[in-house]
XYZ file of C-alpha atoms in Angstrom:
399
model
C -8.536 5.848 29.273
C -6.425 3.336 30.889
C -3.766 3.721 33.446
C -0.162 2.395 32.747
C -0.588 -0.321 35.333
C -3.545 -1.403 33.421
C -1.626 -1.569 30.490
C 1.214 -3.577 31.887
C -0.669 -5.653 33.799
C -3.096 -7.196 30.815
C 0.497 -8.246 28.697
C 2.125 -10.423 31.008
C 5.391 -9.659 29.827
C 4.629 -10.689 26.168
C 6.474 -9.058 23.334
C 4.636 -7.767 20.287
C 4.924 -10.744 18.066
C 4.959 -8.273 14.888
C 5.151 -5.208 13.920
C 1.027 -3.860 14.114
C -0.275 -3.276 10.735
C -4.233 -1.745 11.101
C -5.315 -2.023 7.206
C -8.995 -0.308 6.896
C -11.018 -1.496 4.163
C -13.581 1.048 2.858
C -15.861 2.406 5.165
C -13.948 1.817 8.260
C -11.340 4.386 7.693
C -12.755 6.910 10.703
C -13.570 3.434 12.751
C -9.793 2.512 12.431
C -8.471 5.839 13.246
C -10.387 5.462 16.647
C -8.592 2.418 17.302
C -5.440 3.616 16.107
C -5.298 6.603 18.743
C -6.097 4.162 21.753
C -3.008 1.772 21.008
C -0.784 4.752 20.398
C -1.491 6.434 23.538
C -1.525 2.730 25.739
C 2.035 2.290 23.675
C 3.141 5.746 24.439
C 2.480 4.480 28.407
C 4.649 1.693 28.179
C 7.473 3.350 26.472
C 7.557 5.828 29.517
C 6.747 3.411 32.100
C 9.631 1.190 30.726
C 7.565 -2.143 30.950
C 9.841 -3.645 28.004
C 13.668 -3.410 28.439
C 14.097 -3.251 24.746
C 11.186 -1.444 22.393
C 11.265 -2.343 18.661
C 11.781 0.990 16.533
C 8.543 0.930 15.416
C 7.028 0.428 18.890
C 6.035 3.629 18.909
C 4.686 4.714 15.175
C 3.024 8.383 14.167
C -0.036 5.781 13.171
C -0.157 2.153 12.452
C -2.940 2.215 9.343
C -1.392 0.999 6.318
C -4.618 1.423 3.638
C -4.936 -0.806 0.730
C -5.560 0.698 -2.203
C -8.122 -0.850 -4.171
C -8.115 0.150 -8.008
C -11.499 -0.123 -10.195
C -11.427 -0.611 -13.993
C -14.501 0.889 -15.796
C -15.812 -2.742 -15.661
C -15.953 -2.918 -12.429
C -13.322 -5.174 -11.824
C -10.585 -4.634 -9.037
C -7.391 -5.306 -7.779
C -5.408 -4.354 -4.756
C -2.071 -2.687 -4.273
C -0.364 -2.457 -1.050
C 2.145 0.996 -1.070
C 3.947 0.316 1.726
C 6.400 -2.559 3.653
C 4.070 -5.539 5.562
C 7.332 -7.615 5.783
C 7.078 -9.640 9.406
C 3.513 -7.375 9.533
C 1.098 -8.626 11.965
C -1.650 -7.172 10.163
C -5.580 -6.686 10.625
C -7.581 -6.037 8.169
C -11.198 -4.352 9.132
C -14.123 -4.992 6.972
C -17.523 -3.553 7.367
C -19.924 -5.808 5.009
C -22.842 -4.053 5.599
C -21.309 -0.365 4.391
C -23.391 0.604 1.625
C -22.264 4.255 1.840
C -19.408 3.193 0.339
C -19.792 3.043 -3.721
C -17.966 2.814 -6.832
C -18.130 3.634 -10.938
C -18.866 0.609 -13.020
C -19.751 1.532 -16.904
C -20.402 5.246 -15.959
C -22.702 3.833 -13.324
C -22.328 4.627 -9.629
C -22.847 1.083 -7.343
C -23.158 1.398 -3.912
C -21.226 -1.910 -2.210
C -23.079 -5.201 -1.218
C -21.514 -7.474 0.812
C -20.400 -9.582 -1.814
C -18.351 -6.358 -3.033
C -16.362 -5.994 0.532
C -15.866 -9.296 1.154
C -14.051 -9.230 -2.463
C -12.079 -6.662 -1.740
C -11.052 -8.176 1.587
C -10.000 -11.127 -0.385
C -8.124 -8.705 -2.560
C -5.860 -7.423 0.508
C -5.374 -11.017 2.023
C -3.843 -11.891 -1.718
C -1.415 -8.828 -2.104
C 0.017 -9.204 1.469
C 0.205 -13.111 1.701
C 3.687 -14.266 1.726
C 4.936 -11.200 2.947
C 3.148 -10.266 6.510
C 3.958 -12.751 9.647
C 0.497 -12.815 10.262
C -2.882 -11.840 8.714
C -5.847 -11.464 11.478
C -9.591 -9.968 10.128
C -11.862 -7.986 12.156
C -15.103 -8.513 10.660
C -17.734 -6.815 13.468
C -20.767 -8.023 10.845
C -19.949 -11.864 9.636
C -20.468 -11.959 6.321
C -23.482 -13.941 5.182
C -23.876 -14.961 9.102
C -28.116 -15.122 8.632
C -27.063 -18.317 6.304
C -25.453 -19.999 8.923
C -27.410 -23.672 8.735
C -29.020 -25.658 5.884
C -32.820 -26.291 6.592
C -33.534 -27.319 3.090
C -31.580 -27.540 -0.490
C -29.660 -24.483 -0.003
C -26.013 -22.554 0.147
C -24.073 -22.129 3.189
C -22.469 -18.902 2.616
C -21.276 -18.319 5.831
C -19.645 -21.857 6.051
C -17.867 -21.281 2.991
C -16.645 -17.868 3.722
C -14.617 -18.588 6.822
C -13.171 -21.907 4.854
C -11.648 -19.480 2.253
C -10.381 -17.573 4.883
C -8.883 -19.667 6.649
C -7.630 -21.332 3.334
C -5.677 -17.972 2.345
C -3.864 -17.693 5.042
C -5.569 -16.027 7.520
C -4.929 -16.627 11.267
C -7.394 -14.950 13.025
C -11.042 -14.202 12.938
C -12.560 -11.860 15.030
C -16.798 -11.104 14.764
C -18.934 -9.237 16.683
C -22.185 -11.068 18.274
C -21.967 -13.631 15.734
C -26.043 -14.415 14.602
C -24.913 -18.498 15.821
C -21.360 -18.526 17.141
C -21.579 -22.196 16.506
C -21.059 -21.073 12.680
C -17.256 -21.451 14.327
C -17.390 -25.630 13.977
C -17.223 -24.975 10.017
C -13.318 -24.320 10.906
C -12.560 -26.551 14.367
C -8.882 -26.176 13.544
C -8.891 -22.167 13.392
C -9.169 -19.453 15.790
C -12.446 -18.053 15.482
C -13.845 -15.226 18.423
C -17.189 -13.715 18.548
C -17.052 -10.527 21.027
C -19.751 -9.806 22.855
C -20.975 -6.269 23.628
C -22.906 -6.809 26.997
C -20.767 -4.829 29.201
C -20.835 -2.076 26.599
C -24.672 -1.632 26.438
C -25.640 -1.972 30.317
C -22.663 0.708 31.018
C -24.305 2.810 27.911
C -27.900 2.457 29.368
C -26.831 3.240 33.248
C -24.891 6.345 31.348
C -28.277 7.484 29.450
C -30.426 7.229 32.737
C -30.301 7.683 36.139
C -33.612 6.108 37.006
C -33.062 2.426 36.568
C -33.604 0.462 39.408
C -31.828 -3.071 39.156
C -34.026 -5.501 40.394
C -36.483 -8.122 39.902
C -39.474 -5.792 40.980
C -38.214 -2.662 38.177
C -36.576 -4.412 35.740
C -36.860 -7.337 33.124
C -34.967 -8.864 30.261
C -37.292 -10.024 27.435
C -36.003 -11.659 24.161
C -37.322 -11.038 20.724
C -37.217 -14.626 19.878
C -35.583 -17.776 20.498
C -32.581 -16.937 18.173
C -31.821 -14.428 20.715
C -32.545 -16.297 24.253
C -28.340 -16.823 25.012
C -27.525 -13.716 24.959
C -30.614 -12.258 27.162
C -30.441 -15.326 29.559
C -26.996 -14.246 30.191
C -27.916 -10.389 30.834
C -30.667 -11.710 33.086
C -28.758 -13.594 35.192
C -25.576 -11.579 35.295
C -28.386 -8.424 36.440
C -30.190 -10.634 38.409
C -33.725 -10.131 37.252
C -36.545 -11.726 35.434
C -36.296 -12.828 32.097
C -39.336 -13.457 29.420
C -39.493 -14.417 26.061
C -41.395 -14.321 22.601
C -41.718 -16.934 19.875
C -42.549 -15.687 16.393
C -45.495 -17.688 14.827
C -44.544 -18.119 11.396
C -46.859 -19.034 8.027
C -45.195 -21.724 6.403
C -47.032 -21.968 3.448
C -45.317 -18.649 1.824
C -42.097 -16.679 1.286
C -41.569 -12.957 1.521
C -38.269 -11.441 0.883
C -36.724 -14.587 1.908
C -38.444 -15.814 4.879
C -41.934 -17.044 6.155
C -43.870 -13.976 7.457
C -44.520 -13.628 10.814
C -47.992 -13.671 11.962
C -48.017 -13.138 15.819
C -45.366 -13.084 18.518
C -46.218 -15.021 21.465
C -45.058 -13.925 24.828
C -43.769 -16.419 27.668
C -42.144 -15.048 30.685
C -42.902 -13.114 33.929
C -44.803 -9.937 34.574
C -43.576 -6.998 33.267
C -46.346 -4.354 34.141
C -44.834 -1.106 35.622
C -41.276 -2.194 35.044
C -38.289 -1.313 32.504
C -37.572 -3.521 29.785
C -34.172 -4.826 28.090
C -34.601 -6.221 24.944
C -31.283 -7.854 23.011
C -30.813 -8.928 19.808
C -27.935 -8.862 17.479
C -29.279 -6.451 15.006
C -31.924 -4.470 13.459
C -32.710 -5.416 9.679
C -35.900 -3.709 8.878
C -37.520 -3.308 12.654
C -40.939 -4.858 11.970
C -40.602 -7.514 14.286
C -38.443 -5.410 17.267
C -41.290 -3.208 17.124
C -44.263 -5.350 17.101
C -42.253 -7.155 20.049
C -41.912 -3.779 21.699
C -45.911 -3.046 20.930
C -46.691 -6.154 22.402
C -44.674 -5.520 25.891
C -46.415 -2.065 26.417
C -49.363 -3.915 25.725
C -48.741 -6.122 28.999
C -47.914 -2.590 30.537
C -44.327 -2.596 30.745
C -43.043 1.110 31.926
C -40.127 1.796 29.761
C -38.217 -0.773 26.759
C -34.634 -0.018 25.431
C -33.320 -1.755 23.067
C -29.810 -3.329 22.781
C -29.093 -4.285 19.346
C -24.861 -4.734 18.215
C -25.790 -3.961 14.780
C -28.003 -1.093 13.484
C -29.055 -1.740 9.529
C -32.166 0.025 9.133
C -32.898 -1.670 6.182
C -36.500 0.499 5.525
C -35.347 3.467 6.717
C -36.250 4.725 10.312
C -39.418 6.302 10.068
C -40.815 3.444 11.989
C -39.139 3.993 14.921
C -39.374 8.097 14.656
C -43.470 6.939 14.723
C -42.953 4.445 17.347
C -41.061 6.875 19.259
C -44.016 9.185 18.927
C -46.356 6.787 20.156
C -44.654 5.734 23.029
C -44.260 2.173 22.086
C -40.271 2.404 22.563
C -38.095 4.834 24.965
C -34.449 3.802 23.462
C -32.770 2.149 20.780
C -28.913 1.380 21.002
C -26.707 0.039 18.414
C -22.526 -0.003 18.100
C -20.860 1.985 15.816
C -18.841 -1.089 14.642
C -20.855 -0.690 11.452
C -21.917 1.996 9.392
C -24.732 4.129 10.896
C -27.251 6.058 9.034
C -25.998 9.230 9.440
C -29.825 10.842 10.513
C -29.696 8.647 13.602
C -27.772 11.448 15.444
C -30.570 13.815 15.093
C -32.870 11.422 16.872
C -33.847 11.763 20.478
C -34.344 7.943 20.905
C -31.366 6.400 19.335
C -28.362 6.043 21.444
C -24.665 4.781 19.701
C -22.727 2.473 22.062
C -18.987 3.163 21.129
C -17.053 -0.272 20.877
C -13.994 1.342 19.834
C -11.560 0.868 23.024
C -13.069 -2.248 23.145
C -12.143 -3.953 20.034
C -8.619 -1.916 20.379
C -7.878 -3.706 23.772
C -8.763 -7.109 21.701
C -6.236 -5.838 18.590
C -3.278 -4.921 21.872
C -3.688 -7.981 22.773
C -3.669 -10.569 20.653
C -0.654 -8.809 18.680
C 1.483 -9.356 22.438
C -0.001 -13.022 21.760
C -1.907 -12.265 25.042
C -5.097 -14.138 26.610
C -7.969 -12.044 25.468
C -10.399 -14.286 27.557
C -11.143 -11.075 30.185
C -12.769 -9.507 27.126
C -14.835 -12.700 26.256
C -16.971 -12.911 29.451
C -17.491 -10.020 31.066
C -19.238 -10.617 33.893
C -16.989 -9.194 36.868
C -16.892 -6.012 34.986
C -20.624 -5.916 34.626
C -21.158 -6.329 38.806
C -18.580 -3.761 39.028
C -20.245 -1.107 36.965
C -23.705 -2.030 38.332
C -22.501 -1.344 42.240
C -20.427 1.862 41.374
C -24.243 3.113 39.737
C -26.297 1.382 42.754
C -23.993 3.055 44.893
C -23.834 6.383 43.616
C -27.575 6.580 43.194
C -28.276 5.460 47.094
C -26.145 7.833 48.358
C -27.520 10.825 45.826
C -30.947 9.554 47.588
């Protein structure tokens, strides 16, 4: 929890610019609620430390959340309905897009919710409080569509088009989470478009887990999946310090399967990695085939230990294939935010660790409604090197 010098010192002075709105759309109500009780207490620290001469009355709220409701017909069509005042709101709407826990009655039918379905409804709360709120911001941890992010061949780009209507209804803000290709962004030069990373969040979460690790190049190396994922593993390796290695998926051309040419071998180019610990990063886990076979193919090369980092846990097949892999000794960790829905059996399971993002995306919501730099959150290198001496230090002198 922060201190109230923290607090104070990461506004500058800056006023709220609106009155904070926090509008969870389905699925992210106990997400939202975690946020919710972060701001209140930091705002609860300035109001006693008296860092604002003047407070706004509703400064200091019982809780900022302000759900839409979103009304079904037995067709299955929708609308939205706002019960409460947004006037001079600076709202943000959350949106999970991958949530397909949440469901709903069509024809006497019960639908669990694609993405199309939540970015509807998202659509549906941007319509009912435009004209009204100051500003509109959405916090969409999974970009919608963000795997169809460039046109190789005759094809849609849904991810292009989504932040266009966005920004075309009003919005002012969009905030993602690891975007797949951040440079999805140039479909909207003119708009304010953020992709957090979660770097800090997963080293401190892995240094947490284990006291063993040994940060260096002779007991630890970063390996990336593919080359999709080389940016964000090239940065962990050098902000660590250590050796990084890579693997290129060989692909068969000639067919399609679910949407994609299969895979036929990963090829590995990088350092040695027998006897030491392995970081893998990627942005997420869709079915784990290929994290595993990358994993198989490390412990091959006789790598001691692999954990993997992945923002965004989707399990698309279930996890049985990592309970087995588990088993076999092929992978020692697997963590993944909670920014998104996760399956609730992952709690049960030795091996999977959740990486808790709230504070962090809380400190990015603070700050941007005091119309404050949130570039501190964007790179968080000095924060990393401070973390990895207090654990370097605490271990050498436990030694």
């Amino acid at each position: 929890m922060s201190t109230s010098n923290e607090i104070q010192s990461k506004y500058f002075g800056e006023f709220p610019i609106g009155s904070l709105c926090l509008m969870p759309l389905k699925g992210t109500e106990t997400f939202t609620q975690n946020i919710n009780n972060f701001i209140l207490e930091w705002r609860k620290l300035l109001v006693s430390n008296k860092v604002y001469d003047v407070f706004a009355d509703d400064f200091i709220k019982d809780s900022y959340i302000l759900e839409p409701e979103i009304d079904r017909f037995g067709s299955g069509e929708a609308k939205c309905v706002i019960n409460g005042t947004i006037r001079g709101a600076d709202i943000f709407i959350i949106v999970d897009v991958v949530n397909h826990s949440a469901t709903y009655e069509m024809f006497g039918h019960i639908n669990h919710m694609s993405p199309d379905d939540h970015y509807q409804d998202l659509k549906r709360v941007i319509a009912a409080a435009n004209g009204k709120a100051k500003r509109i911001n959405v916090i969409m941890p999974f970009l919608y569509e963000s795997r169809q992010h460039k046109r190789s061949k005759r094809e849609s780009l849904d991810c292009a088009m989504m932040l266009q209507e966005l920004t075309n209804l009003g919005v002012s803000n969009i905030l993602t989470v690891d975007a797949h290709d951040p440079r999805v962004m140039n479909a909207i030069p003119l708009s304010s478009f953020d992709s957090l990373s979660c770097y800090y969040q997963f080293i401190n979460a892995i240094l947490n887990k284990y006291d063993d690790i040994k940060i260096d190049k002779d007991h630890l190396a970063i390996i990336s999946p593919d080359i999709g994922a080389m940016q964000r593993n090239i940065y962990c390796a050098n902000v660590l310090g250590v050796d990084l290695g890579f693997f290129y998926k060989r692909r068969d051309y000639s067919k399609v399967v679910d949407g994609k040419n299969p895979i036929v071998a990963h090829e590995y180019m990088g350092a040695d990695v027998e006897g030491k610990d392995i970081i893998v990063m990627d942005d997420m886990i869709a079915s784990g085939d290929s994290l595993i076979e990358t994993a198989r193919s490390i412990k091959q090369r006789k790598a001691k230990r692999i954990f993997a980092c992945c923002t965004f846990g989707l399990f698309t097949k279930g996890i049985d294939i990592f309970d087995a892999a588990y088993k076999e000794g092929i992978i020692d960790g697997v963590f993944t935010t909670n920014c998104i829905y996760q399956l609730p059996e992952l709690a049960s399971r030795d091996w999977y660790i959740s990486v808790d993002v709230t504070e962090y995306i809380a400190r990015i919501i603070e700050s941007i409604n005091h119309d404050s730099s949130i570039s501190q959150y964007l790179d968080p290198y000095g924060k990393i090197k401070t973390r990895i001496k207090q654990y370097t230090e605490s271990h050498s002198n436990a030694n």
